[in-house]
Amino acid sequence: MADPRGFLNTDREVAQSRPVEERVKDWNEVYVPGSLLPIVSKQAGRCMDCGIPFCHQGCPLGNLIPEWNDFAYREDWVAAIERLHATNNFPEFTGRLCPAPCESACVLGINQPPVTIKNVEVTIIDKAWDAGHVTPQPPDRLSGKTVAVIGSGPAGLAAAQQLTRAGHTVAVYERADRLGGLLRYGIPEFKMEKRHINRRIEQMRAEGTKFRTEVEIGRDIDAKKLRKRHDAVVIAAGATTARDLPVPGRELNGIHQAMEYLPLSNKVQEGDLTVSPITAEGKHVVVIGGGDTGADCVGTAHRQGAASVTQLEIMPKPGEERAPHQPWPTFPMLYKVTSAHEEGGERVYSVNTTHFEGDEDGNVQWLHLVEVEMADGKLEQKPGTERKIPAQLVTLAMGFTGVDRENGLVEQFGVELDERGNIARDGNYATSVPGVFVAGDAGRGQSLIVWAIAEGRSAAKGVDRHLMGASALPSPIGPNDRALAV
Ligand SMILES: Cc1cc2nc3c(=O)[nH]c(=O)nc-3n(C[C@H](O)[C@H](O)[C@H](O)COP(=O)(O)OP(=O)(O)OC[C@H]3O[C@@H](n4cnc5c(N)ncnc54)[C@H](O)[C@@H]3O)c2cc1C
Ligand code: SF4
């Protein structure tokens, strides 16, 4: 145990954010660089090394949290990164972007603020990179088997790294011009600077993983041909079909899916564009959808100089305390103030969009909404609550309905879908087609980075077993997902 009295003597402290007025003028990460270093060992010392560490259950990767908390407390950063990498290929992604269901399951959280697990995690990996402790780990010998991974998001990257290290020859196919999936073109720079993806890719290349960008399986290469060329395939193509809002006026100019808006802003940060063709500058912006994607649109619009930003959510405002049906150690739905929300804008709950109104040039100008309330388990409109708000740029951030079914990938492989439209798989992450596996949002539906990495690791084990008859690769999740996690 790190410090037997740590949880009694030390209060929870988290990474400091830069002042709002400073950070909205740039796109760098919102945190004060280095602010964790002076506090993190004491924070790790709050860990009680519980007999039953519920945080393990909360983390989909099964991260060995009390073990690395102990090493972080003792400032043994080499041992800490060894334990962290034992279960997580990319802690620099989760340490920045994970909603930390582990902290919701922390035993200290029953009657005190939980351990700052996510902050400890990111410090361990950042220190490891700075000290040169993250080095390529190429396999000792090659198996002679080849694997194609479709998609380079966190699920594809995790599967590819595990399989390469197991000795297989792995090629990752990515339809975008850069690698990283939603880490690259969904999540804005201010949440995670893309240099973190670039150096991981360099490590993976040095280990032997091959990458092919701007190749769309289903369009550029027939999926069946790809299957024939490789001993196994992992589909990690994400759940990129966005939910739409088919109300009158949807066709007006200035109404975009969030994933049309955010990638362009990321391309500006990559240096491909000088300004985004879809910019919020000087406009009244309305973001429809209250989740992570919506928050990313809010933060992006502020940085682009929006006149106002309003975020609409159809569901009621969540509570600030756990609801009785979401007791510890489950991951509760709570009211969250993200860094983007700290930066301004208004959030409006329990409203539904009825239609859009435009000007004579076909540009959206107003969004008409109505308040809604739950009645007999259904959302009903409240009569007399209709109103309109200015809207010159509208982004739709209402979630995703599953894997892309337009590009031929699903049909050409002939994989079965489940009742939710995701690619169906068994407990080994195998699809209905022999030798074809699926990991991440493509099989799970829209989810989280931590789940994508966990599934990539688990699918890699399924592939390795399929190719070699047995596998020594670790698998964080079996057929039944952990009960506590989101
Ligand atoms: C805007 C936004 C913000 C988010 N923020 C967070 C957050 O803060 N924290 C969090 O935990 N989660 C967040 N998420 C969710 C998280 O990003 C996803 O759950 C995760 O990226 C899924 O990983 P994946 O590897 O399964 O798929 P993806 O990251 O979607 O990657 C799939 C890749 O496959 C490629 N591809 C698709 N089809 C083909 C094909 N036929 N051929 C070749 N390539 C193909 C795509 O181009 C893409 O690069 C966010 C999601 C969005 C949209
Ligand atoms: S990956 Fe997420 S859930 Fe797991 S330890 Fe890190 S912050 Fe917690």
Coordinates of C-alpha atoms and ligand atoms in Angstrom, one line a residue:
M1 CA 0.0 0.0 0.0
A2 CA 1.4 3.4 -1.0
D3 CA 0.8 5.5 2.1
P4 CA -1.4 4.0 4.9
R5 CA -2.6 7.5 6.0
G6 CA -2.6 9.1 2.5
F7 CA -6.3 9.1 2.1
L8 CA -6.7 10.6 5.5
N9 CA -4.1 13.4 5.2
T10 CA -4.3 14.3 1.5
D11 CA -7.2 16.0 -0.3
R12 CA -8.0 15.2 -3.9
E13 CA -6.3 17.6 -6.3
V14 CA -6.4 17.4 -10.1
A15 CA -4.5 18.8 -13.1
Q16 CA -4.8 22.6 -13.3
S17 CA -6.4 24.0 -16.5
R18 CA -5.0 27.1 -18.2
P19 CA -7.2 30.3 -17.8
V20 CA -10.2 30.3 -20.2
E21 CA -9.3 33.6 -21.8
E22 CA -5.8 32.2 -22.6
R23 CA -6.7 28.8 -23.9
V24 CA -9.6 29.8 -26.2
K25 CA -7.1 31.8 -28.2
D26 CA -5.1 28.6 -29.1
W27 CA -5.6 24.9 -29.8
N28 CA -3.2 23.4 -27.4
E29 CA -4.3 21.1 -24.6
V30 CA -6.2 22.9 -21.9
Y31 CA -4.0 21.8 -19.0
V32 CA -1.1 23.7 -17.5
P33 CA 1.9 21.7 -18.7
G34 CA 3.7 20.1 -15.8
S35 CA 1.0 21.0 -13.2
L36 CA 0.6 17.4 -12.2
L37 CA 4.2 16.6 -11.4
P38 CA 4.4 18.3 -8.0
I39 CA 1.2 16.7 -6.7
V40 CA 0.9 13.4 -8.4
S41 CA 2.9 11.1 -6.0
K42 CA 0.9 12.4 -3.0
Q43 CA -2.3 11.9 -5.0
A44 CA -1.3 8.3 -5.8
G45 CA -0.6 7.9 -2.1
R46 CA -4.4 8.3 -1.4
C47 CA -4.9 4.8 -3.0
M48 CA -5.9 2.3 -0.2
D49 CA -4.8 -0.8 -2.1
C50 CA -8.2 -2.3 -1.3
G51 CA -8.5 -6.1 -0.8
I52 CA -11.0 -6.1 -3.7
P53 CA -9.9 -3.2 -6.0
F54 CA -13.3 -2.3 -7.6
C55 CA -11.4 0.1 -9.8
H56 CA -10.1 -2.9 -11.7
Q57 CA -13.7 -3.8 -12.4
G58 CA -14.6 -0.3 -13.4
C59 CA -11.7 -0.1 -16.0
P60 CA -12.6 -2.0 -19.1
L61 CA -8.8 -2.7 -19.6
G62 CA -8.5 -4.2 -16.1
N63 CA -5.7 -1.7 -15.4
L64 CA -3.6 -2.7 -12.4
I65 CA -4.4 0.6 -10.7
P66 CA -3.3 0.0 -7.1
E67 CA 0.0 -1.5 -8.3
W68 CA 1.0 1.6 -10.4
N69 CA -0.4 3.9 -7.8
D70 CA 2.1 2.4 -5.4
F71 CA 5.0 2.8 -7.8
A72 CA 4.0 6.4 -8.6
Y73 CA 3.8 7.2 -4.9
R74 CA 7.4 5.8 -4.6
E75 CA 8.4 7.7 -7.7
D76 CA 9.6 4.4 -9.3
W77 CA 8.4 5.5 -12.8
V78 CA 10.1 2.7 -14.6
A79 CA 8.2 0.0 -12.7
A80 CA 5.0 2.1 -12.9
I81 CA 5.1 2.2 -16.8
E82 CA 5.9 -1.5 -16.9
R83 CA 2.7 -2.3 -14.9
L84 CA 0.6 0.3 -16.9
H85 CA 1.7 -1.0 -20.3
A86 CA 1.0 -4.6 -19.1
T87 CA -2.7 -3.9 -19.7
N88 CA -2.9 -0.7 -21.8
N89 CA -1.2 -0.1 -25.1
F90 CA -1.9 3.6 -25.2
P91 CA -2.3 5.2 -21.7
E92 CA -1.5 8.6 -23.2
F93 CA -4.9 8.4 -25.0
T94 CA -6.9 7.1 -22.0
G95 CA -5.1 9.3 -19.5
R96 CA -6.3 12.3 -21.4
L97 CA -9.6 11.3 -22.8
C98 CA -11.2 8.5 -20.7
P99 CA -14.2 9.4 -18.6
A100 CA -12.6 7.3 -15.9
P101 CA -15.2 4.8 -14.9
C102 CA -12.5 3.5 -12.6
E103 CA -12.8 6.6 -10.4
S104 CA -16.6 6.0 -10.1
A105 CA -15.7 2.5 -8.8
C106 CA -12.9 3.7 -6.4
V107 CA -13.7 2.5 -2.9
L108 CA -12.6 5.8 -1.5
G109 CA -15.4 7.3 -3.5
I110 CA -18.0 5.8 -1.3
N111 CA -17.6 8.7 1.2
Q112 CA -14.7 10.8 -0.1
P113 CA -13.5 12.2 -3.4
P114 CA -11.9 9.2 -5.3
V115 CA -8.3 8.8 -6.2
T116 CA -7.2 10.8 -9.3
I117 CA -6.5 7.6 -11.2
K118 CA -6.6 9.2 -14.6
N119 CA -4.1 11.9 -13.7
V120 CA -1.7 9.4 -12.3
E121 CA -2.0 7.3 -15.5
V122 CA -1.2 10.2 -17.8
T123 CA 1.7 11.3 -15.6
I124 CA 3.2 7.8 -15.7
I125 CA 3.1 7.6 -19.5
D126 CA 4.2 11.2 -20.1
K127 CA 7.2 10.7 -17.9
A128 CA 8.0 7.4 -19.6
W129 CA 8.0 9.1 -23.0
D130 CA 10.1 12.0 -21.8
A131 CA 12.6 9.6 -20.2
G132 CA 12.9 7.5 -23.3
H133 CA 11.4 4.4 -21.6
V134 CA 8.8 3.8 -24.4
T135 CA 10.8 1.9 -27.0
P136 CA 9.8 -0.4 -29.9
Q137 CA 9.2 -4.0 -28.9
P138 CA 9.6 -6.0 -32.1
P139 CA 8.9 -9.7 -31.9
D140 CA 11.7 -12.2 -31.4
R141 CA 10.6 -14.3 -34.3
L142 CA 8.0 -14.1 -37.0
S143 CA 5.1 -16.6 -37.2
G144 CA 4.8 -16.4 -41.0
K145 CA 1.1 -15.5 -40.7
T146 CA -0.3 -12.2 -42.1
V147 CA -3.2 -10.2 -40.7
A148 CA -5.0 -7.2 -42.2
V149 CA -6.5 -4.7 -39.8
I150 CA -9.2 -2.4 -41.2
G151 CA -9.2 1.0 -39.5
S152 CA -6.6 2.8 -37.5
G153 CA -8.6 4.0 -34.5
P154 CA -7.7 2.9 -31.0
A155 CA -9.2 -0.6 -31.6
G156 CA -7.3 -1.2 -34.8
L157 CA -4.1 0.2 -33.4
A158 CA -4.3 -1.9 -30.2
A159 CA -5.1 -5.1 -32.2
A160 CA -2.3 -4.3 -34.6
Q161 CA 0.3 -3.7 -31.9
Q162 CA -0.6 -6.9 -30.0
L163 CA -0.6 -9.0 -33.2
T164 CA 2.7 -7.6 -34.4
R165 CA 4.4 -8.2 -31.1
A166 CA 3.1 -11.8 -31.2
G167 CA 5.1 -12.2 -34.4
H168 CA 2.4 -11.9 -37.1
T169 CA 3.0 -9.6 -40.1
V170 CA 0.3 -6.9 -39.8
A171 CA -0.9 -4.4 -42.3
V172 CA -3.3 -1.6 -41.2
Y173 CA -5.6 -0.2 -43.9
E174 CA -7.1 3.2 -43.3
R175 CA -9.3 5.1 -45.6
A176 CA -8.4 8.6 -44.2
D177 CA -5.2 10.4 -45.2
R178 CA -3.8 10.1 -41.6
L179 CA -3.9 7.4 -39.0
G180 CA -5.7 7.5 -35.6
G181 CA -9.5 7.2 -36.4
L182 CA -11.6 9.5 -34.2
L183 CA -8.5 10.3 -32.1
R184 CA -7.2 12.1 -35.2
Y185 CA -10.1 13.7 -36.9
G186 CA -12.9 13.6 -34.3
I187 CA -11.3 14.7 -31.1
P188 CA -10.0 18.2 -31.2
E189 CA -6.4 19.2 -30.6
F190 CA -7.3 21.0 -27.3
K191 CA -8.4 17.6 -25.8
M192 CA -5.4 15.7 -27.1
E193 CA -2.6 17.1 -29.2
K194 CA -2.0 14.8 -32.2
R195 CA 1.7 14.5 -31.5
H196 CA 0.7 11.8 -29.0
I197 CA -0.7 9.7 -31.9
N198 CA 2.3 10.4 -34.1
R199 CA 4.9 9.1 -31.8
R200 CA 2.9 5.9 -31.0
I201 CA 2.6 5.2 -34.8
E202 CA 6.4 5.7 -35.0
Q203 CA 6.9 3.1 -32.3
M204 CA 4.5 0.7 -34.1
R205 CA 6.3 1.2 -37.4
A206 CA 9.6 0.4 -35.7
E207 CA 8.0 -2.8 -34.3
G208 CA 7.1 -3.9 -37.8
T209 CA 3.5 -2.9 -38.3
K210 CA 2.8 -1.7 -41.8
F211 CA 0.3 1.1 -42.5
R212 CA -1.6 1.9 -45.7
T213 CA -3.6 5.2 -45.7
E214 CA -6.2 6.3 -48.2
V215 CA -7.2 2.8 -48.9
E216 CA -10.9 2.0 -48.3
I217 CA -11.7 -1.7 -48.0
G218 CA -14.9 -2.3 -49.9
R219 CA -14.2 0.5 -52.4
D220 CA -10.5 0.4 -53.3
I221 CA -9.9 -3.2 -52.4
D222 CA -12.6 -5.9 -52.4
A223 CA -13.0 -7.3 -49.0
K224 CA -13.1 -10.9 -50.2
K225 CA -9.8 -10.4 -52.0
L226 CA -8.3 -8.9 -48.8
R227 CA -9.4 -11.9 -46.9
K228 CA -7.8 -14.2 -49.4
R229 CA -4.5 -12.3 -49.2
H230 CA -4.2 -12.7 -45.4
D231 CA -4.5 -15.4 -42.9
A232 CA -6.9 -13.3 -40.8
V233 CA -8.7 -10.0 -40.8
V234 CA -9.7 -7.7 -38.0
I235 CA -12.5 -5.2 -38.8
A236 CA -11.9 -2.1 -36.6
A237 CA -13.8 0.3 -38.9
G238 CA -15.7 2.2 -36.2
A239 CA -19.4 3.1 -36.1
T240 CA -19.2 6.1 -38.4
T241 CA -22.9 6.3 -39.6
A242 CA -24.2 9.4 -37.9
R243 CA -27.8 9.8 -36.7
D244 CA -29.6 12.5 -38.7
L245 CA -32.4 14.9 -37.8
P246 CA -35.0 14.6 -40.6
V247 CA -37.1 17.8 -39.8
P248 CA -38.2 20.5 -42.2
G249 CA -35.4 22.8 -43.2
R250 CA -32.7 20.1 -42.7
E251 CA -31.5 20.8 -46.2
L252 CA -30.6 24.4 -45.5
N253 CA -26.9 25.5 -45.8
G254 CA -25.1 25.7 -42.5
I255 CA -26.5 22.5 -41.0
H256 CA -23.8 19.9 -40.7
Q257 CA -23.0 16.6 -39.0
A258 CA -20.5 17.1 -36.2
M259 CA -18.2 14.7 -38.1
E260 CA -18.3 17.0 -41.1
Y261 CA -17.4 20.0 -38.9
L262 CA -14.8 18.7 -36.5
P263 CA -12.4 16.9 -39.0
L264 CA -12.1 20.2 -41.0
S265 CA -11.0 22.0 -37.9
N266 CA -8.5 19.2 -37.2
K267 CA -7.2 19.6 -40.7
V268 CA -6.5 23.2 -40.0
Q269 CA -4.4 22.2 -37.0
E270 CA -2.6 19.6 -39.2
G271 CA -1.6 22.4 -41.5
D272 CA -3.7 21.1 -44.5
L273 CA -6.0 24.2 -44.5
T274 CA -5.5 27.8 -43.5
V275 CA -9.2 28.2 -42.4
S276 CA -12.0 25.7 -42.1
P277 CA -14.6 25.8 -44.9
I278 CA -17.1 25.4 -42.1
T279 CA -16.3 28.0 -39.5
A280 CA -18.3 29.4 -36.5
E281 CA -16.6 32.8 -36.8
G282 CA -19.1 35.5 -36.0
K283 CA -22.0 33.1 -36.1
H284 CA -24.7 32.1 -33.7
V285 CA -23.9 28.4 -33.3
V286 CA -26.3 25.7 -32.1
V287 CA -25.0 22.2 -31.2
I288 CA -27.7 19.5 -31.1
G289 CA -26.7 16.7 -28.7
G290 CA -25.3 16.9 -25.2
G291 CA -22.5 14.3 -25.3
D292 CA -18.7 14.3 -25.9
T293 CA -19.1 15.0 -29.6
G294 CA -21.3 18.0 -28.8
A295 CA -18.9 19.3 -26.2
D296 CA -16.1 19.1 -28.8
C297 CA -18.2 21.2 -31.2
V298 CA -18.8 23.7 -28.4
G299 CA -15.0 24.0 -27.7
T300 CA -14.2 24.2 -31.4
A301 CA -16.8 26.9 -32.0
H302 CA -15.4 29.1 -29.2
R303 CA -11.9 28.9 -30.6
Q304 CA -13.2 29.8 -34.1
G305 CA -14.8 33.0 -32.6
A306 CA -18.5 32.2 -32.5
A307 CA -20.9 35.0 -31.6
S308 CA -22.8 32.6 -29.3
V309 CA -22.9 28.9 -28.7
T310 CA -26.0 27.0 -27.5
Q311 CA -26.0 23.3 -26.9
L312 CA -29.4 21.5 -26.9
E313 CA -30.2 18.2 -25.2
I314 CA -33.5 16.4 -25.5
M315 CA -33.1 14.6 -22.1
P316 CA -33.5 16.3 -18.8
K317 CA -30.4 17.8 -17.0
P318 CA -28.7 15.0 -15.1
G319 CA -28.3 15.3 -11.4
E320 CA -25.1 16.3 -9.6
E321 CA -25.3 13.3 -7.2
R322 CA -25.7 9.6 -7.9
A323 CA -29.3 8.6 -8.6
P324 CA -30.6 5.7 -6.4
H325 CA -30.6 3.4 -9.4
Q326 CA -26.9 4.1 -10.2
P327 CA -25.3 3.3 -6.8
W328 CA -21.5 3.0 -6.2
P329 CA -19.6 1.4 -7.9
T330 CA -21.5 1.8 -11.1
F331 CA -20.7 4.5 -13.6
P332 CA -23.4 7.1 -13.0
M333 CA -24.9 9.6 -15.4
L334 CA -24.0 12.9 -13.8
Y335 CA -24.0 16.6 -14.9
K336 CA -20.6 17.1 -16.3
V337 CA -18.8 20.5 -16.8
T338 CA -16.2 19.7 -19.5
S339 CA -13.4 22.1 -20.3
A340 CA -15.4 23.2 -23.3
H341 CA -18.4 24.1 -21.1
E342 CA -16.1 26.1 -18.7
E343 CA -15.3 28.2 -21.7
G344 CA -18.8 29.5 -22.1
G345 CA -22.0 29.0 -24.0
E346 CA -25.4 28.0 -22.8
R347 CA -26.8 24.5 -22.3
V348 CA -30.5 23.9 -22.7
Y349 CA -32.1 20.6 -21.6
S350 CA -35.4 18.9 -22.3
V351 CA -35.9 20.5 -25.7
N352 CA -36.5 19.1 -29.2
T353 CA -35.9 20.7 -32.5
T354 CA -39.1 21.0 -34.6
H355 CA -37.7 22.7 -37.7
F356 CA -35.2 25.1 -39.2
E357 CA -35.9 28.4 -40.9
G358 CA -33.6 30.0 -43.5
D359 CA -33.1 33.2 -45.4
E360 CA -33.9 33.8 -49.1
D361 CA -30.4 32.4 -50.0
G362 CA -31.1 29.1 -48.3
N363 CA -28.9 29.7 -45.3
V364 CA -30.1 28.6 -41.9
Q365 CA -31.0 31.5 -39.6
W366 CA -33.3 30.1 -36.9
L367 CA -33.9 26.9 -35.1
H368 CA -37.4 26.2 -33.8
L369 CA -37.6 24.1 -30.6
V370 CA -40.2 23.0 -28.1
E371 CA -39.8 21.8 -24.5
V372 CA -40.4 18.1 -23.8
E373 CA -41.1 16.1 -20.7
M374 CA -41.3 12.5 -19.8
A375 CA -44.8 11.1 -19.7
D376 CA -45.5 7.3 -19.4
G377 CA -41.9 6.6 -20.4
K378 CA -42.2 8.7 -23.6
L379 CA -41.0 12.2 -24.3
E380 CA -44.0 14.4 -25.0
Q381 CA -44.0 18.0 -26.3
K382 CA -45.2 20.7 -23.8
P383 CA -47.9 22.8 -25.5
G384 CA -47.2 26.5 -25.6
T385 CA -43.4 26.2 -25.2
E386 CA -42.4 26.6 -28.8
R387 CA -39.8 29.2 -29.5
K388 CA -37.0 30.0 -31.9
I389 CA -33.3 30.8 -31.4
P390 CA -30.8 32.3 -33.8
A391 CA -28.8 29.6 -35.6
Q392 CA -26.4 30.4 -38.4
L393 CA -24.3 27.2 -37.9
V394 CA -25.9 24.0 -36.6
T395 CA -24.0 20.9 -35.8
L396 CA -25.7 17.6 -35.3
A397 CA -24.0 15.5 -32.6
M398 CA -26.7 13.0 -31.8
G399 CA -24.7 9.8 -31.9
F400 CA -23.9 7.1 -34.4
T401 CA -26.0 4.2 -35.6
G402 CA -23.3 1.7 -36.5
V403 CA -20.7 0.6 -39.0
D404 CA -20.6 2.2 -42.5
R405 CA -22.9 0.1 -44.7
E406 CA -22.4 2.2 -47.9
N407 CA -18.9 1.2 -48.9
G408 CA -19.4 -2.5 -49.5
L409 CA -17.3 -3.7 -46.6
V410 CA -20.1 -5.5 -44.8
E411 CA -21.7 -7.0 -47.9
Q412 CA -18.4 -8.1 -49.5
F413 CA -17.3 -9.9 -46.4
G414 CA -20.9 -11.2 -45.8
V415 CA -20.6 -10.7 -42.1
E416 CA -23.8 -10.9 -40.1
L417 CA -25.1 -7.8 -38.2
D418 CA -26.7 -7.9 -34.7
E419 CA -30.1 -6.5 -33.9
R420 CA -28.5 -3.0 -33.3
G421 CA -26.8 -2.9 -36.7
N422 CA -23.3 -3.7 -35.4
I423 CA -21.1 -6.5 -36.7
A424 CA -22.1 -9.6 -34.7
R425 CA -19.3 -11.5 -33.0
D426 CA -18.8 -14.3 -30.5
G427 CA -16.8 -14.5 -27.3
N428 CA -13.5 -14.6 -29.3
Y429 CA -14.5 -11.5 -31.3
A430 CA -14.9 -13.7 -34.4
T431 CA -17.6 -12.7 -36.9
S432 CA -19.9 -15.1 -38.7
V433 CA -17.2 -15.4 -41.4
P434 CA -14.2 -17.7 -40.5
G435 CA -11.0 -15.8 -40.0
V436 CA -12.7 -12.4 -39.9
F437 CA -12.8 -10.7 -36.4
V438 CA -14.2 -7.4 -35.2
A439 CA -13.2 -5.0 -32.5
G440 CA -14.2 -1.6 -31.2
D441 CA -17.2 0.5 -32.2
A442 CA -17.8 -1.6 -35.4
G443 CA -18.9 -4.5 -33.2
R444 CA -19.8 -2.7 -30.0
G445 CA -21.6 0.3 -31.3
Q446 CA -20.6 3.9 -30.4
S447 CA -18.5 3.7 -27.2
L448 CA -15.3 4.9 -25.6
I449 CA -11.6 4.8 -26.4
V450 CA -10.9 2.6 -23.4
W451 CA -13.4 0.0 -24.7
A452 CA -11.9 0.2 -28.2
I453 CA -8.4 -0.6 -26.8
A454 CA -9.7 -3.3 -24.6
E455 CA -11.6 -4.9 -27.5
G456 CA -8.6 -4.5 -29.8
R457 CA -6.5 -6.4 -27.3
S458 CA -9.1 -9.1 -26.9
A459 CA -9.7 -9.5 -30.6
A460 CA -5.9 -9.9 -31.1
K461 CA -6.0 -12.8 -28.7
G462 CA -8.9 -14.4 -30.7
V463 CA -6.9 -14.0 -33.9
D464 CA -3.7 -15.3 -32.4
R465 CA -5.5 -18.4 -31.1
H466 CA -7.2 -18.9 -34.5
L467 CA -3.8 -18.7 -36.3
M468 CA -1.6 -20.7 -33.8
G469 CA -4.1 -22.9 -32.0
A470 CA -3.2 -21.3 -28.6
S471 CA -2.3 -17.8 -27.5
A472 CA -0.3 -16.2 -24.7
L473 CA -1.7 -12.8 -25.4
P474 CA -3.7 -11.2 -22.5
S475 CA -7.4 -10.6 -23.0
P476 CA -9.0 -7.9 -20.8
I477 CA -12.6 -8.8 -21.7
G478 CA -14.3 -12.1 -22.4
P479 CA -17.7 -12.7 -23.9
N480 CA -19.5 -11.0 -21.1
D481 CA -18.5 -7.4 -20.6
R482 CA -17.6 -6.3 -17.1
A483 CA -20.7 -5.5 -15.3
L484 CA -19.6 -2.1 -13.8
A485 CA -18.3 -0.3 -16.8
V486 CA -20.0 2.0 -19.2
Ligands
LIG1 C1 -16.2 13.8 -31.7 C2 -16.0 12.6 -30.8 C3 -15.4 12.8 -29.6 C4 -15.2 11.7 -28.8 N1 -14.6 11.9 -27.6 C5 -14.3 10.9 -26.8 C6 -13.6 11.1 -25.5 O1 -13.3 12.2 -25.1 N2 -13.4 9.9 -24.8 C7 -13.7 8.7 -25.2 O2 -13.4 7.7 -24.5 N3 -14.3 8.5 -26.4 C8 -14.6 9.5 -27.2 N4 -15.3 9.3 -28.3 C9 -15.6 8.0 -28.8 C10 -14.3 7.3 -29.3 O3 -13.6 8.2 -30.1 C11 -14.6 6.0 -30.1 O4 -15.4 5.1 -29.2 C12 -13.4 5.3 -30.5 O5 -12.5 6.1 -31.3 C13 -13.7 4.0 -31.3 O6 -12.5 3.4 -31.8 P1 -12.5 2.5 -33.0 O7 -11.1 2.1 -33.3 O8 -13.5 1.4 -32.8 O9 -13.1 3.3 -34.2 P2 -12.7 4.8 -34.9 O10 -11.9 5.6 -34.0 O11 -14.0 5.3 -35.4 O12 -11.8 4.3 -36.1 C14 -12.3 3.6 -37.2 C15 -11.3 3.9 -38.4 O13 -11.7 3.0 -39.4 C16 -11.6 3.7 -40.7 N5 -12.4 3.0 -41.6 C17 -13.8 2.8 -41.6 N6 -14.1 2.1 -42.7 C18 -13.0 1.7 -43.4 C19 -12.8 1.0 -44.5 N7 -13.8 0.4 -45.2 N8 -11.5 0.8 -45.0 C20 -10.4 1.5 -44.3 N9 -10.6 2.2 -43.2 C21 -11.9 2.3 -42.7 C22 -12.1 5.1 -40.3 O14 -11.7 6.0 -41.3 C23 -11.5 5.3 -38.9 O15 -10.2 5.9 -39.1 C24 -15.6 10.4 -29.2 C25 -16.2 10.2 -30.4 C26 -16.4 11.4 -31.2 C27 -17.1 11.2 -32.5
SF4_2 S1 -8.2 3.6 -18.9 FE1 -9.9 4.9 -18.1 S2 -11.0 3.5 -16.7 FE2 -9.0 2.5 -17.0 S3 -7.6 3.3 -15.4 FE3 -7.4 4.8 -17.1 S4 -8.9 6.4 -16.7 FE4 -9.5 4.6 -15.4

